GROMACS .gro file of N, CA and C in nm:
model
  468
    1MET      N    1  -1.272  -3.141   0.627
    1MET     CA    2  -1.165  -3.050   0.648
    1MET      C    3  -1.132  -3.050   0.489
    2ILE      N    4  -1.174  -3.194   0.378
    2ILE     CA    5  -1.116  -3.134   0.300
    2ILE      C    6  -1.238  -3.117   0.157
    3LYS      N    7  -1.348  -3.131   0.225
    3LYS     CA    8  -1.482  -3.125   0.213
    3LYS      C    9  -1.497  -2.927   0.189
    4LYS      N   10  -1.413  -2.864   0.309
    4LYS     CA   11  -1.420  -2.661   0.347
    4LYS      C   12  -1.300  -2.648   0.281
    5LEU      N   13  -1.197  -2.751   0.301
    5LEU     CA   14  -1.111  -2.650   0.212
    5LEU      C   15  -1.097  -2.625   0.023
    6LEU      N   16  -1.159  -2.758  -0.018
    6LEU     CA   17  -1.262  -2.731  -0.181
    6LEU      C   18  -1.377  -2.611  -0.197
    7TRP      N   19  -1.411  -2.649  -0.084
    7TRP     CA   20  -1.541  -2.526  -0.122
    7TRP      C   21  -1.472  -2.382  -0.122
    8HIS      N   22  -1.314  -2.359  -0.043
    8HIS     CA   23  -1.286  -2.223   0.013
    8HIS      C   24  -1.260  -2.228  -0.173
    9CYS      N   25  -1.153  -2.286  -0.202
    9CYS     CA   26  -1.165  -2.318  -0.315
    9CYS      C   27  -1.207  -2.239  -0.439
   10ILE      N   28  -1.354  -2.284  -0.510
   10ILE     CA   29  -1.429  -2.362  -0.582
   10ILE      C   30  -1.479  -2.139  -0.526
   11ALA      N   31  -1.549  -2.130  -0.367
   11ALA     CA   32  -1.600  -2.023  -0.420
   11ALA      C   33  -1.473  -1.887  -0.442
   12PHE      N   34  -1.329  -1.913  -0.388
   12PHE     CA   35  -1.274  -1.834  -0.493
   12PHE      C   36  -1.267  -1.843  -0.588
   13ALA      N   37  -1.236  -1.947  -0.682
   13ALA     CA   38  -1.170  -1.881  -0.818
   13ALA      C   39  -1.385  -1.848  -0.871
   14TRP      N   40  -1.468  -1.917  -0.806
   14TRP     CA   41  -1.601  -1.844  -0.848
   14TRP      C   42  -1.575  -1.620  -0.889
   15GLY      N   43  -1.535  -1.630  -0.747
   15GLY     CA   44  -1.582  -1.478  -0.745
   15GLY      C   45  -1.447  -1.424  -0.804
   16PHE      N   46  -1.387  -1.474  -0.766
   16PHE     CA   47  -1.287  -1.421  -0.894
   16PHE      C   48  -1.279  -1.386  -1.000
   17LEU      N   49  -1.377  -1.526  -1.186
   17LEU     CA   50  -1.391  -1.479  -1.229
   17LEU      C   51  -1.499  -1.392  -1.274
   18ILE      N   52  -1.568  -1.421  -1.134
   18ILE     CA   53  -1.750  -1.284  -1.147
   18ILE      C   54  -1.673  -1.186  -1.137
   19ALA      N   55  -1.642  -1.144  -1.035
   19ALA     CA   56  -1.638  -0.964  -0.944
   19ALA      C   57  -1.458  -0.952  -0.932
   20ASN      N   58  -1.344  -0.996  -1.064
   20ASN     CA   59  -1.331  -0.948  -1.051
   20ASN      C   60  -1.248  -0.839  -1.189
   21PRO      N   61  -1.269  -0.723  -1.132
   21PRO     CA   62  -1.159  -0.609  -1.246
   21PRO      C   63  -1.031  -0.635  -1.285
   22ALA      N   64  -0.990  -0.621  -1.229
   22ALA     CA   65  -0.880  -0.703  -1.259
   22ALA      C   66  -0.926  -0.804  -1.410
   23SER      N   67  -0.984  -0.872  -1.429
   23SER     CA   68  -0.961  -1.018  -1.589
   23SER      C   69  -0.981  -0.931  -1.647
   24ALA      N   70  -0.991  -0.852  -1.757
   24ALA     CA   71  -1.014  -0.757  -1.835
   24ALA      C   72  -0.837  -0.766  -1.842
   25GLN      N   73  -0.763  -0.695  -1.699
   25GLN     CA   74  -0.678  -0.629  -1.756
   25GLN      C   75  -0.583  -0.684  -1.792
   26ASN      N   76  -0.487  -0.624  -1.918
   26ASN     CA   77  -0.352  -0.749  -1.930
   26ASN      C   78  -0.215  -0.631  -1.930
   27ALA      N   79  -0.210  -0.575  -1.866
   27ALA     CA   80  -0.119  -0.529  -1.830
   27ALA      C   81  -0.091  -0.521  -1.674
   28ALA      N   82   0.062  -0.452  -1.619
   28ALA     CA   83   0.116  -0.505  -1.387
   28ALA      C   84   0.085  -0.357  -1.380
   29GLN      N   85   0.036  -0.399  -1.273
   29GLN     CA   86  -0.009  -0.327  -1.236
   29GLN      C   87   0.151  -0.208  -1.181
   30PRO      N   88   0.104  -0.059  -1.149
   30PRO     CA   89   0.276  -0.060  -1.155
   30PRO      C   90   0.285  -0.054  -0.982
   31ARG      N   91   0.416  -0.109  -0.981
   31ARG     CA   92   0.488  -0.135  -0.834
   31ARG      C   93   0.395  -0.077  -0.703
   32LEU      N   94   0.426  -0.175  -0.567
   32LEU     CA   95   0.369  -0.090  -0.439
   32LEU      C   96   0.428  -0.073  -0.362
   33PRO      N   97   0.415  -0.010  -0.267
   33PRO     CA   98   0.470   0.061  -0.169
   33PRO      C   99   0.568  -0.118  -0.125
   34THR      N  100   0.707  -0.154  -0.015
   34THR     CA  101   0.728  -0.217  -0.032
   34THR      C  102   0.688  -0.197   0.153
   35VAL      N  103   0.778  -0.299   0.215
   35VAL     CA  104   0.846  -0.382   0.333
   35VAL      C  105   0.980  -0.465   0.354
   36GLU      N  106   1.040  -0.473   0.434
   36GLU     CA  107   1.151  -0.477   0.440
   36GLU      C  108   1.115  -0.605   0.518
   37LEU      N  109   1.151  -0.754   0.464
   37LEU     CA  110   1.129  -0.840   0.620
   37LEU      C  111   1.239  -0.868   0.580
   38THR      N  112   1.281  -1.010   0.616
   38THR     CA  113   1.368  -1.081   0.711
   38THR      C  114   1.335  -1.222   0.743
   39ALA      N  115   1.464  -1.316   0.637
   39ALA     CA  116   1.478  -1.439   0.624
   39ALA      C  117   1.586  -1.481   0.713
   40GLY      N  118   1.576  -1.478   0.876
   40GLY     CA  119   1.738  -1.537   0.838
   40GLY      C  120   1.806  -1.429   0.826
   41MET      N  121   1.922  -1.464   0.774
   41MET     CA  122   2.055  -1.290   0.700
   41MET      C  123   1.973  -1.320   0.552
   42HIS      N  124   1.898  -1.343   0.545
   42HIS     CA  125   1.773  -1.284   0.406
   42HIS      C  126   1.687  -1.173   0.447
   43VAL      N  127   1.758  -1.060   0.406
   43VAL     CA  128   1.661  -0.946   0.336
   43VAL      C  129   1.584  -0.969   0.186
   44ILE      N  130   1.479  -0.995   0.221
   44ILE     CA  131   1.339  -0.931   0.097
   44ILE      C  132   1.239  -0.800   0.065
   45GLN      N  133   1.239  -0.734   0.003
   45GLN     CA  134   1.141  -0.630  -0.081
   45GLN      C  135   1.053  -0.666  -0.094
   46ALA      N  136   0.946  -0.657  -0.048
   46ALA     CA  137   0.809  -0.705  -0.043
   46ALA      C  138   0.704  -0.614  -0.102
   47GLU      N  139   0.656  -0.598  -0.242
   47GLU     CA  140   0.593  -0.497  -0.226
   47GLU      C  141   0.455  -0.569  -0.169
   48ILE      N  142   0.375  -0.486  -0.120
   48ILE     CA  143   0.233  -0.474  -0.034
   48ILE      C  144   0.127  -0.489  -0.110
   49ALA      N  145   0.010  -0.536  -0.094
   49ALA     CA  146  -0.106  -0.568  -0.188
   49ALA      C  147  -0.239  -0.653  -0.073
   50ARG      N  148  -0.270  -0.467  -0.053
   50ARG     CA  149  -0.355  -0.480   0.099
   50ARG      C  150  -0.508  -0.482   0.021
   51THR      N  151  -0.477  -0.490  -0.010
   51THR     CA  152  -0.661  -0.363  -0.163
   51THR      C  153  -0.711  -0.489  -0.274
   52TYR      N  154  -0.805  -0.520  -0.244
   52TYR     CA  155  -0.912  -0.635  -0.302
   52TYR      C  156  -0.881  -0.668  -0.530
   53GLU      N  157  -0.829  -0.548  -0.491
   53GLU     CA  158  -0.799  -0.492  -0.676
   53GLU      C  159  -0.621  -0.490  -0.624
   54GLN      N  160  -0.552  -0.508  -0.572
   54GLN     CA  161  -0.379  -0.496  -0.547
   54GLN      C  162  -0.375  -0.661  -0.600
   55GLN      N  163  -0.439  -0.737  -0.466
   55GLN     CA  164  -0.414  -0.869  -0.471
   55GLN      C  165  -0.507  -0.985  -0.557
   56SER      N  166  -0.564  -0.912  -0.614
   56SER     CA  167  -0.686  -0.980  -0.734
   56SER      C  168  -0.525  -0.975  -0.847
   57THR      N  169  -0.502  -0.786  -0.872
   57THR     CA  170  -0.374  -0.850  -0.946
   57THR      C  171  -0.237  -0.908  -0.960
   58GLY      N  172  -0.273  -0.887  -0.817
   58GLY     CA  173  -0.098  -0.921  -0.764
   58GLY      C  174   0.053  -0.891  -0.862
   59LEU      N  175   0.115  -1.004  -0.928
   59LEU     CA  176   0.213  -1.023  -1.047
   59LEU      C  177   0.185  -1.037  -1.190
   60MET      N  178   0.012  -1.036  -1.211
   60MET     CA  179   0.029  -1.090  -1.282
   60MET      C  180   0.018  -0.995  -1.396
   61TYR      N  181   0.064  -1.015  -1.509
   61TYR     CA  182   0.196  -0.934  -1.634
   61TYR      C  183   0.321  -0.951  -1.642
   62ARG      N  184   0.362  -0.949  -1.504
   62ARG     CA  185   0.506  -0.927  -1.539
   62ARG      C  186   0.583  -1.028  -1.545
   63ARG      N  187   0.705  -0.965  -1.605
   63ARG     CA  188   0.764  -1.081  -1.691
   63ARG      C  189   0.906  -1.107  -1.567
   64LYS      N  190   0.969  -0.968  -1.459
   64LYS     CA  191   1.009  -1.073  -1.418
   64LYS      C  192   1.042  -1.005  -1.285
   65MET      N  193   1.174  -1.053  -1.246
   65MET     CA  194   1.121  -1.008  -1.092
   65MET      C  195   1.255  -0.995  -1.007
   66GLY      N  196   1.278  -0.906  -0.937
   66GLY     CA  197   1.488  -0.931  -0.806
   66GLY      C  198   1.442  -1.057  -0.797
   67ILE      N  199   1.602  -1.077  -0.797
   67ILE     CA  200   1.561  -1.238  -0.695
   67ILE      C  201   1.585  -1.147  -0.500
   68ASN      N  202   1.567  -1.155  -0.475
   68ASN     CA  203   1.578  -1.093  -0.391
   68ASN      C  204   1.474  -0.982  -0.303
   69GLU      N  205   1.311  -1.037  -0.441
   69GLU     CA  206   1.188  -0.903  -0.411
   69GLU      C  207   1.050  -1.054  -0.429
   70GLY      N  208   0.921  -1.008  -0.365
   70GLY     CA  209   0.807  -1.077  -0.359
   70GLY      C  210   0.719  -0.969  -0.326
   71MET      N  211   0.641  -1.069  -0.320
   71MET     CA  212   0.490  -0.999  -0.321
   71MET      C  213   0.397  -0.978  -0.138
   72LEU      N  214   0.413  -0.916  -0.124
   72LEU     CA  215   0.317  -0.963   0.003
   72LEU      C  216   0.186  -0.934   0.058
   73PHE      N  217   0.107  -1.007  -0.008
   73PHE     CA  218  -0.073  -1.035   0.077
   73PHE      C  219  -0.099  -1.004   0.209
   74VAL      N  220  -0.166  -0.953   0.253
   74VAL     CA  221  -0.173  -0.879   0.319
   74VAL      C  222  -0.401  -0.923   0.348
   75TYR      N  223  -0.386  -0.960   0.512
   75TYR     CA  224  -0.549  -0.955   0.475
   75TYR      C  225  -0.559  -0.874   0.664
   76GLU      N  226  -0.729  -0.899   0.637
   76GLU     CA  227  -0.797  -0.876   0.797
   76GLU      C  228  -0.758  -0.951   0.850
   77ALA      N  229  -0.844  -1.047   0.787
   77ALA     CA  230  -0.868  -1.209   0.846
   77ALA      C  231  -0.792  -1.340   0.841
   78PRO      N  232  -0.785  -1.430   0.933
   78PRO     CA  233  -0.690  -1.569   0.921
   78PRO      C  234  -0.789  -1.633   0.776
   79GLU      N  235  -0.801  -1.677   0.704
   79GLU     CA  236  -0.876  -1.760   0.653
   79GLU      C  237  -0.779  -1.863   0.586
   80ILE      N  238  -0.860  -1.993   0.478
   80ILE     CA  239  -0.733  -2.014   0.409
   80ILE      C  240  -0.754  -1.980   0.281
   81ARG      N  241  -0.671  -1.937   0.211
   81ARG     CA  242  -0.579  -1.809   0.104
   81ARG      C  243  -0.561  -1.945   0.004
   82CYS      N  244  -0.663  -1.920  -0.052
   82CYS     CA  245  -0.549  -1.990  -0.243
   82CYS      C  246  -0.566  -1.923  -0.328
   83TYR      N  247  -0.396  -1.974  -0.429
   83TYR     CA  248  -0.397  -1.841  -0.535
   83TYR      C  249  -0.413  -2.015  -0.672
   84TRP      N  250  -0.346  -1.866  -0.798
   84TRP     CA  251  -0.337  -1.958  -0.973
   84TRP      C  252  -0.219  -1.838  -0.973
   85MET      N  253  -0.223  -1.892  -1.097
   85MET     CA  254  -0.127  -1.837  -1.171
   85MET      C  255  -0.186  -1.789  -1.336
   86ARG      N  256  -0.314  -1.736  -1.344
   86ARG     CA  257  -0.366  -1.702  -1.440
   86ARG      C  258  -0.283  -1.576  -1.519
   87ASN      N  259  -0.238  -1.511  -1.615
   87ASN     CA  260  -0.146  -1.439  -1.662
   87ASN      C  261  -0.005  -1.383  -1.566
   88THR      N  262   0.017  -1.514  -1.565
   88THR     CA  263   0.130  -1.460  -1.464
   88THR      C  264   0.236  -1.548  -1.548
   89HIS      N  265   0.337  -1.422  -1.580
   89HIS     CA  266   0.461  -1.504  -1.648
   89HIS      C  267   0.587  -1.628  -1.551
   90ILE      N  268   0.648  -1.552  -1.434
   90ILE     CA  269   0.720  -1.584  -1.393
   90ILE      C  270   0.668  -1.725  -1.244
   91PRO      N  271   0.776  -1.804  -1.296
   91PRO     CA  272   0.704  -1.982  -1.219
   91PRO      C  273   0.756  -1.922  -1.022
   92LEU      N  274   0.605  -1.878  -0.997
   92LEU     CA  275   0.633  -1.860  -0.845
   92LEU      C  276   0.644  -1.945  -0.706
   93THR      N  277   0.716  -1.899  -0.632
   93THR     CA  278   0.681  -2.015  -0.469
   93THR      C  279   0.597  -1.925  -0.307
   94ILE      N  280   0.456  -1.979  -0.304
   94ILE     CA  281   0.388  -1.920  -0.199
   94ILE      C  282   0.390  -1.985  -0.121
   95ALA      N  283   0.429  -1.868   0.026
   95ALA     CA  284   0.442  -1.934   0.148
   95ALA      C  285   0.283  -1.901   0.171
   96PHE      N  286   0.224  -1.984   0.187
   96PHE     CA  287   0.149  -1.917   0.284
   96PHE      C  288   0.219  -1.898   0.499
   97ILE      N  289   0.131  -1.771   0.514
   97ILE     CA  290   0.198  -1.732   0.618
   97ILE      C  291   0.106  -1.662   0.793
   98GLY      N  292   0.150  -1.836   0.909
   98GLY     CA  293   0.003  -1.777   1.028
   98GLY      C  294   0.038  -1.603   1.101
   99ASP      N  295   0.008  -1.584   1.185
   99ASP     CA  296  -0.050  -1.397   1.253
   99ASP      C  297   0.087  -1.422   1.259
  100ASP      N  298   0.256  -1.516   1.400
  100ASP     CA  299   0.322  -1.470   1.407
  100ASP      C  300   0.367  -1.503   1.325
  101GLY      N  301   0.411  -1.502   1.210
  101GLY     CA  302   0.530  -1.475   1.056
  101GLY      C  303   0.526  -1.621   1.093
  102ALA      N  304   0.484  -1.724   1.116
  102ALA     CA  305   0.524  -1.810   1.054
  102ALA      C  306   0.489  -1.949   0.906
  103ILE      N  307   0.583  -1.990   0.905
  103ILE     CA  308   0.618  -2.043   0.712
  103ILE      C  309   0.477  -2.137   0.764
  104VAL      N  310   0.336  -2.163   0.733
  104VAL     CA  311   0.254  -2.220   0.759
  104VAL      C  312   0.308  -2.360   0.614
  105ASN      N  313   0.242  -2.346   0.524
  105ASN     CA  314   0.356  -2.398   0.372
  105ASN      C  315   0.316  -2.315   0.299
  106LEU      N  316   0.421  -2.414   0.216
  106LEU     CA  317   0.490  -2.372   0.065
  106LEU      C  318   0.369  -2.512  -0.072
  107ARG      N  319   0.368  -2.393  -0.189
  107ARG     CA  320   0.392  -2.458  -0.255
  107ARG      C  321   0.408  -2.346  -0.399
  108ASP      N  322   0.470  -2.510  -0.528
  108ASP     CA  323   0.538  -2.394  -0.615
  108ASP      C  324   0.446  -2.401  -0.703
  109MET      N  325   0.392  -2.313  -0.787
  109MET     CA  326   0.288  -2.259  -0.890
  109MET      C  327   0.377  -2.229  -1.103
  110GLN      N  328   0.360  -2.327  -1.126
  110GLN     CA  329   0.354  -2.274  -1.240
  110GLN      C  330   0.292  -2.142  -1.331
  111PRO      N  331   0.357  -2.124  -1.438
  111PRO     CA  332   0.300  -1.931  -1.496
  111PRO      C  333   0.192  -2.037  -1.626
  112ARG      N  334   0.075  -1.940  -1.547
  112ARG     CA  335  -0.022  -1.932  -1.673
  112ARG      C  336  -0.108  -2.051  -1.682
  113SER      N  337  -0.142  -2.056  -1.541
  113SER     CA  338  -0.231  -2.171  -1.423
  113SER      C  339  -0.317  -2.184  -1.408
  114GLU      N  340  -0.442  -2.226  -1.434
  114GLU     CA  341  -0.554  -2.163  -1.314
  114GLU      C  342  -0.555  -2.278  -1.214
  115ARG      N  343  -0.454  -2.391  -1.170
  115ARG     CA  344  -0.420  -2.471  -1.037
  115ARG      C  345  -0.452  -2.359  -0.937
  116SER      N  346  -0.501  -2.430  -0.839
  116SER     CA  347  -0.547  -2.389  -0.753
  116SER      C  348  -0.437  -2.395  -0.622
  117HIS      N  349  -0.383  -2.345  -0.500
  117HIS     CA  350  -0.285  -2.425  -0.507
  117HIS      C  351  -0.265  -2.241  -0.345
  118CYS      N  352  -0.353  -2.388  -0.212
  118CYS     CA  353  -0.462  -2.356  -0.056
  118CYS      C  354  -0.332  -2.391  -0.002
  119SER      N  355  -0.397  -2.293   0.122
  119SER     CA  356  -0.269  -2.271   0.245
  119SER      C  357  -0.370  -2.389   0.257
  120THR      N  358  -0.306  -2.520   0.437
  120THR     CA  359  -0.335  -2.591   0.450
  120THR      C  360  -0.467  -2.588   0.592
  121LYS      N  361  -0.417  -2.351   0.700
  121LYS     CA  362  -0.488  -2.398   0.780
  121LYS      C  363  -0.476  -2.220   0.782
  122PRO      N  364  -0.577  -2.108   0.838
  122PRO     CA  365  -0.602  -2.034   0.789
  122PRO      C  366  -0.528  -1.896   0.812
  123VAL      N  367  -0.426  -1.877   0.778
  123VAL     CA  368  -0.379  -1.747   0.738
  123VAL      C  369  -0.437  -1.595   0.678
  124ARG      N  370  -0.303  -1.573   0.719
  124ARG     CA  371  -0.357  -1.376   0.722
  124ARG      C  372  -0.257  -1.328   0.587
  125TYR      N  373  -0.144  -1.416   0.623
  125TYR     CA  374  -0.043  -1.343   0.514
  125TYR      C  375   0.042  -1.425   0.371
  126ALA      N  376   0.038  -1.407   0.341
  126ALA     CA  377   0.066  -1.495   0.121
  126ALA      C  378   0.245  -1.408   0.053
  127LEU      N  379   0.273  -1.497   0.044
  127LEU     CA  380   0.466  -1.377   0.023
  127LEU      C  381   0.421  -1.474  -0.143
  128GLU      N  382   0.477  -1.465  -0.207
  128GLU     CA  383   0.541  -1.485  -0.318
  128GLU      C  384   0.627  -1.418  -0.383
  129MET      N  385   0.699  -1.588  -0.375
  129MET     CA  386   0.871  -1.515  -0.441
  129MET      C  387   0.923  -1.595  -0.535
  130ASN      N  388   0.997  -1.632  -0.667
  130ASN     CA  389   1.083  -1.667  -0.704
  130ASN      C  390   1.097  -1.835  -0.786
  131GLN      N  391   0.970  -1.882  -0.814
  131GLN     CA  392   1.044  -2.016  -0.726
  131GLN      C  393   1.171  -2.101  -0.751
  132GLY      N  394   1.160  -2.137  -0.615
  132GLY     CA  395   1.256  -2.197  -0.593
  132GLY      C  396   1.364  -2.154  -0.432
  133TRP      N  397   1.265  -2.014  -0.426
  133TRP     CA  398   1.388  -1.906  -0.323
  133TRP      C  399   1.398  -1.917  -0.215
  134PHE      N  400   1.225  -1.954  -0.152
  134PHE     CA  401   1.287  -2.124  -0.030
  134PHE      C  402   1.360  -2.230  -0.016
  135LYS      N  403   1.303  -2.308  -0.101
  135LYS     CA  404   1.393  -2.403  -0.074
  135LYS      C  405   1.563  -2.354  -0.108
  136ALA      N  406   1.674  -2.249  -0.206
  136ALA     CA  407   1.773  -2.268  -0.182
  136ALA      C  408   1.807  -2.209  -0.065
  137ARG      N  409   1.707  -2.153   0.024
  137ARG     CA  410   1.780  -2.083   0.159
  137ARG      C  411   1.722  -2.219   0.276
  138SER      N  412   1.674  -2.284   0.243
  138SER     CA  413   1.620  -2.420   0.322
  138SER      C  414   1.497  -2.366   0.400
  139LEU      N  415   1.420  -2.277   0.387
  139LEU     CA  416   1.344  -2.237   0.482
  139LEU      C  417   1.215  -2.337   0.506
  140LYS      N  418   1.171  -2.361   0.553
  140LYS     CA  419   1.041  -2.431   0.532
  140LYS      C  420   0.932  -2.433   0.701
  141PRO      N  421   0.802  -2.550   0.635
  141PRO     CA  422   0.647  -2.462   0.735
  141PRO      C  423   0.769  -2.480   0.869
  142GLY      N  424   0.695  -2.312   0.970
  142GLY     CA  425   0.830  -2.328   1.101
  142GLY      C  426   0.876  -2.223   1.090
  143PHE      N  427   0.940  -2.212   0.979
  143PHE     CA  428   1.003  -2.100   0.970
  143PHE      C  429   0.967  -1.936   0.999
  144LYS      N  430   1.017  -1.859   1.111
  144LYS     CA  431   0.850  -1.719   1.188
  144LYS      C  432   1.015  -1.647   1.016
  145LEU      N  433   0.937  -1.501   0.944
  145LEU     CA  434   0.948  -1.413   0.921
  145LEU      C  435   0.953  -1.327   0.961
  146LEU      N  436   1.086  -1.226   1.011
  146LEU     CA  437   1.088  -1.063   1.008
  146LEU      C  438   1.023  -0.935   0.939
  147GLY      N  439   0.940  -0.891   1.032
  147GLY     CA  440   0.914  -0.756   0.951
  147GLY      C  441   0.771  -0.788   0.930
  148ILE      N  442   0.698  -0.897   0.976
  148ILE     CA  443   0.540  -0.993   0.900
  148ILE      C  444   0.497  -0.812   0.923
  149PRO      N  445   0.372  -0.737   0.939
  149PRO     CA  446   0.314  -0.662   0.975
  149PRO      C  447   0.278  -0.642   1.011
  150LEU      N  448   0.231  -0.728   1.126
  150LEU     CA  449   0.157  -0.742   1.275
  150LEU      C  450   0.031  -0.753   1.300
  151ASN      N  451  -0.037  -0.638   1.186
  151ASN     CA  452  -0.083  -0.494   1.289
  151ASN      C  453  -0.172  -0.501   1.198
  152PRO      N  454  -0.246  -0.568   1.072
  152PRO     CA  455  -0.275  -0.528   0.906
  152PRO      C  456  -0.376  -0.414   0.880
  153ALA      N  457  -0.414  -0.349   1.022
  153ALA     CA  458  -0.539  -0.205   1.016
  153ALA      C  459  -0.398  -0.099   1.029
  154ILE      N  460  -0.178  -0.106   1.043
  154ILE     CA  461  -0.174  -0.023   1.049
  154ILE      C  462  -0.077   0.004   0.839
  155VAL      N  463  -0.109  -0.119   0.809
  155VAL     CA  464  -0.001  -0.117   0.676
  155VAL      C  465  -0.066   0.008   0.654
  156PRO      N  466   0.122   0.044   0.494
  156PRO     CA  467   0.073   0.179   0.462
  156PRO      C  468  -0.028   0.059   0.284
   0.00000   0.00000   0.00000
């Protein structure tokens, strides 16, 4: 399992370096369409990154993000997902989310780092929020977020 996870992380990083059109980018992408998610009594306005280009750029080069704002990465199929923070200036926490909307695992990520942060099992979604957002609200693995677009085919 560890070898498979390591292989996925290496393959992701290599593919990102070789094929990523955003690697030459030096400005933040425009705001993306949003979806409203709820975590108990907390409301999140999450930009939806669905295309390869949107996902590759993510929150790079942004200098700030609202308290209850985030970016939701939506994929066609569950896989082990790995993220890094190259050219990202905001400290973030990433929640890897399963098909049912439940948080699988959380990882704090440091700005401008190339260290990989991976899901512990295959996931279809990942939600990046300001670092500490989940901890401050006592949201842990197993907690279900509502509003996750459970059918990726209909995400705008």
